[in-house]
Tab-separated table of C-alpha atoms in Angstrom:
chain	number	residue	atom	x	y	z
N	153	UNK	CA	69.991	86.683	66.557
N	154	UNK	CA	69.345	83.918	64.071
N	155	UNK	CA	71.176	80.363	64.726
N	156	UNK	CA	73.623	81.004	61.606
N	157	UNK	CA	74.561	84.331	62.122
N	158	UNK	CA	75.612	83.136	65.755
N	159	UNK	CA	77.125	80.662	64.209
N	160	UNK	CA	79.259	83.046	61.989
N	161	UNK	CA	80.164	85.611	65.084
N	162	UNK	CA	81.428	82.877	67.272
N	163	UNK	CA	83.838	81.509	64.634
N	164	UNK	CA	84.887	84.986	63.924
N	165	UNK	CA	85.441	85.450	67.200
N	166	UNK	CA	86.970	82.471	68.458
N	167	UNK	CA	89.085	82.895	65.672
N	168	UNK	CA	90.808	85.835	66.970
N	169	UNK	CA	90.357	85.196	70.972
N	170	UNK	CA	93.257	83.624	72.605
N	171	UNK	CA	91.789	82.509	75.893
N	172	UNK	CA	88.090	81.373	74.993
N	173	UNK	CA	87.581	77.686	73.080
N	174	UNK	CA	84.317	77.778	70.769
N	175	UNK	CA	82.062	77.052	73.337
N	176	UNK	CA	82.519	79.895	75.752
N	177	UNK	CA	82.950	81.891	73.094
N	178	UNK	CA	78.995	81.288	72.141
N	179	UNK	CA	78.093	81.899	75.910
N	180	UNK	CA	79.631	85.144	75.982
N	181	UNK	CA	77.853	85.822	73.031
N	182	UNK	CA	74.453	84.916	74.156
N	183	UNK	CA	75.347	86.677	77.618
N	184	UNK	CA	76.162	89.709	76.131
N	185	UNK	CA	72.685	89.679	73.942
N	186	UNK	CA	70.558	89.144	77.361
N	187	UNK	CA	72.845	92.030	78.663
N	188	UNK	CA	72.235	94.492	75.829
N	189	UNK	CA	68.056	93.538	75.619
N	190	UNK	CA	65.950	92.617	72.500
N	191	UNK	CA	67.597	94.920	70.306
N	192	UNK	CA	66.672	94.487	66.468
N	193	UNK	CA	70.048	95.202	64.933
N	194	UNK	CA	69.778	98.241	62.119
N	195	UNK	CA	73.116	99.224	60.085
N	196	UNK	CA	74.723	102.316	61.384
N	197	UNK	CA	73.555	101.363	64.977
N	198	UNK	CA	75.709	100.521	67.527
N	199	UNK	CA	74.416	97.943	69.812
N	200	UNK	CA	76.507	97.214	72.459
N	201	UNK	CA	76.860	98.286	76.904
N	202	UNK	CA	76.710	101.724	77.728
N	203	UNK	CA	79.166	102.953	80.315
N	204	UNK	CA	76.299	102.945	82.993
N	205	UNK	CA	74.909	99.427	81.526
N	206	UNK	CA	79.162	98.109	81.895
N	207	UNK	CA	79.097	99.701	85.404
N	208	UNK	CA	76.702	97.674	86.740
N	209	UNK	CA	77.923	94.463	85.450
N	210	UNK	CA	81.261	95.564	87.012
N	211	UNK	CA	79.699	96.416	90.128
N	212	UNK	CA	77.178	93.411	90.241
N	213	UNK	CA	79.514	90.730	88.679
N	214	UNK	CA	82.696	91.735	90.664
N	215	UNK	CA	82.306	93.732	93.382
N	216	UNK	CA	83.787	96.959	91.955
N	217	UNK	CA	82.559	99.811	93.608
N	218	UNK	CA	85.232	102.860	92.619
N	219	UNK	CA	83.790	104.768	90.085
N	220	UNK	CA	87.384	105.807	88.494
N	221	UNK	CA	88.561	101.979	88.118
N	222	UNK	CA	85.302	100.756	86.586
N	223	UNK	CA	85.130	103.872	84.035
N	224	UNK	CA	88.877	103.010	83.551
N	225	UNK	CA	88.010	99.330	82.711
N	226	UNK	CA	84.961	100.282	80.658
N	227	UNK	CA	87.562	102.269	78.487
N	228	UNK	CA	89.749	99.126	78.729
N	229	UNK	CA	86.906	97.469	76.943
N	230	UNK	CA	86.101	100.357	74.898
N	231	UNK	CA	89.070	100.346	72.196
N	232	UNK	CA	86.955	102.266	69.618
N	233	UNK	CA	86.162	104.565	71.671
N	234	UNK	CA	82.325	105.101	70.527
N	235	UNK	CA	80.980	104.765	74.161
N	236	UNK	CA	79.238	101.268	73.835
N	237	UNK	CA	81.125	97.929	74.361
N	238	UNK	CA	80.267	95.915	71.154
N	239	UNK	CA	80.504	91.982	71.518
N	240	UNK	CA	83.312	91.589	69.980
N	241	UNK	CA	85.023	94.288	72.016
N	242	UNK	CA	83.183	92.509	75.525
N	243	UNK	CA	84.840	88.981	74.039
N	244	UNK	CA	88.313	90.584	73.981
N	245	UNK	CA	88.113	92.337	76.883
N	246	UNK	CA	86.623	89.211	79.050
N	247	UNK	CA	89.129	86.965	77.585
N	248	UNK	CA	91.890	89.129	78.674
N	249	UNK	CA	90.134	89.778	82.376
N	250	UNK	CA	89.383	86.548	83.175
N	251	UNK	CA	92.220	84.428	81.662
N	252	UNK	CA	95.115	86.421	79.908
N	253	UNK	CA	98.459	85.902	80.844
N	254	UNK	CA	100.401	87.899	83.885
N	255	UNK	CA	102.550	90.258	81.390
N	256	UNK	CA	98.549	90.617	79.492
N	257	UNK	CA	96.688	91.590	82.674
N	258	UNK	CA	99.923	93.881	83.887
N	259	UNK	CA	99.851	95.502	80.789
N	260	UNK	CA	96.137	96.119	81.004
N	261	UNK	CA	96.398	97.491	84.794
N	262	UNK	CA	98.991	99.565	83.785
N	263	UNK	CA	96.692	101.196	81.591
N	264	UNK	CA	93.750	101.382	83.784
N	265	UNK	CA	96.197	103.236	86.104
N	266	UNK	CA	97.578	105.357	83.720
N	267	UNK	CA	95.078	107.701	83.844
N	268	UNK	CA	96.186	110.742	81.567
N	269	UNK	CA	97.253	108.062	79.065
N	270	UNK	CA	100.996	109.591	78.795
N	271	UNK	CA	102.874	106.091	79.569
N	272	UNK	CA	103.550	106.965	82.961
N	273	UNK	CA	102.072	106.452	86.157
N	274	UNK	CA	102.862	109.594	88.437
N	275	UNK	CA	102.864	110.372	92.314
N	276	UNK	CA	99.459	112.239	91.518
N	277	UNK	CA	98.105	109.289	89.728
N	278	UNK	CA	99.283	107.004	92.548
N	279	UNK	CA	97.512	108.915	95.078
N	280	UNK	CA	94.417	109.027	93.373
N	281	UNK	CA	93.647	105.266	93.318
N	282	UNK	CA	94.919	104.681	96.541
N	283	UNK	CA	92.988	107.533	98.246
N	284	UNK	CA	89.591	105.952	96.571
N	285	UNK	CA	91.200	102.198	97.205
N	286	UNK	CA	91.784	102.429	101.065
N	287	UNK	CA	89.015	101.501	103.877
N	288	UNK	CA	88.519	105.402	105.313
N	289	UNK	CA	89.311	104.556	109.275
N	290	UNK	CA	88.277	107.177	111.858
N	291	UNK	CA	91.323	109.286	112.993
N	292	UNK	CA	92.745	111.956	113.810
N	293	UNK	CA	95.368	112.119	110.786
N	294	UNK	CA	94.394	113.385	107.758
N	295	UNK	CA	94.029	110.641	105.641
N	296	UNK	CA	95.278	112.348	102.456
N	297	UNK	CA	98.875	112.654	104.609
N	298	UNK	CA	98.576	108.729	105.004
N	299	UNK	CA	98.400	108.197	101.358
N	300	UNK	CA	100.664	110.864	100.389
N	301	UNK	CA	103.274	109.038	102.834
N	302	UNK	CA	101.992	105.389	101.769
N	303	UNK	CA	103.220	106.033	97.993
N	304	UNK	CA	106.293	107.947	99.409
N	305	UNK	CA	107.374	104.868	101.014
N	306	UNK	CA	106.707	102.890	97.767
N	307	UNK	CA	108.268	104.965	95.720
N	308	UNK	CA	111.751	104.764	97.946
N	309	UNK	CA	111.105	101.003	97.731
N	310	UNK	CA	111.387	101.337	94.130
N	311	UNK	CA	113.711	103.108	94.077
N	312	UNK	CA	115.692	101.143	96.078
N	313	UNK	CA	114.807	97.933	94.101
N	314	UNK	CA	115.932	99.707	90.705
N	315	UNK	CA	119.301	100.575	92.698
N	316	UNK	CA	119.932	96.726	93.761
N	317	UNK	CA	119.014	96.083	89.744
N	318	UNK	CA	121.178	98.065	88.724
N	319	UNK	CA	124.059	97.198	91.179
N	320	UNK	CA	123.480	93.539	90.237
N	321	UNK	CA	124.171	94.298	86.385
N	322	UNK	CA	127.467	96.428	87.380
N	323	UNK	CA	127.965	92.887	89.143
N	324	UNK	CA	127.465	90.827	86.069
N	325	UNK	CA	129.603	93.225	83.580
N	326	UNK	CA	132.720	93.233	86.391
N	327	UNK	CA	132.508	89.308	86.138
N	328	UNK	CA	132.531	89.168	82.602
């Protein structure tokens, strides 16, 4: 990429990133260039990380092994949904990763949790990332029944947090 149309993406960029100054904005850029290879750009092309290309960063880069969380943050990253991260989608997405706020990064996990997309994150749903998140440890209980009764006990917990909630607001409108 020529020096003035690098010049052009990172103030386009930067423009529109919340959590990257100028600077890091250009790294990124330039990272994301080595990433993707000496690719000629050609209109109607999309040059950008492949799922398998993303993976590996993921993998290499953080330590993520689970193959449903990284193709969960891939889609994270994804927001077209054409099955390449572009650079503008990897500055977005890193910005957020790296440095967005609490309620950002919470809303972002949310979705990478959500994994039928419906808004919701169910007992089934719960199960499945725990089952792939916990260290297997030889025993004789079937682990499944360990995970089944480890987002049992969260749910009650929540349940029982939403209950003192809600008895603390009964609180607040008897006092008023």
């Amino acid at each position: 990429m020529n020096r003035k149309k690098l010049q052009k993406l990172t103030e386009t960029l930067t423009k529109n990133c919340k959590h990257f100054d100028k600077f890091e904005v250009k790294c990124l850029i330039n990272l994301f260039y080595t990433l993707v290879g000496d690719v000629t750009e050609r209109q109607g092309v999309v040059i950008g990380l492949d799922r398998n290309a993303f993976r590996n960063i993921l993998h290499v880069t953080f330590g993520m092994t689970d193959d449903m969380i990284m193709d969960r943050v891939f889609r994270g990253f994804d927001k077209d949904n054409d099955g390449c991260v572009n650079v503008s989608e990897w500055i977005y997405g890193l910005s957020l990763f790296l440095r967005g706020t609490l309620e950002e990064k919470m809303k972002y996990c949310f979705e990478v949790f959500d994994l039928n997309g419906d808004g919701f994150i169910s007992k089934e749903e719960m199960f499945h990332m725990l089952k792939n998140s916990l260290l297997k440890q030889p025993s004789e209980e079937d682990p499944d029944e360990g995970i089944k009764d480890l987002v049992e006990i969260t749910l009650k917990k929540m349940v029982n947090m939403g209950n003192l909630e809600f008895y603390i607001e009964i609180c607040r409108q008897d006092m008023a």
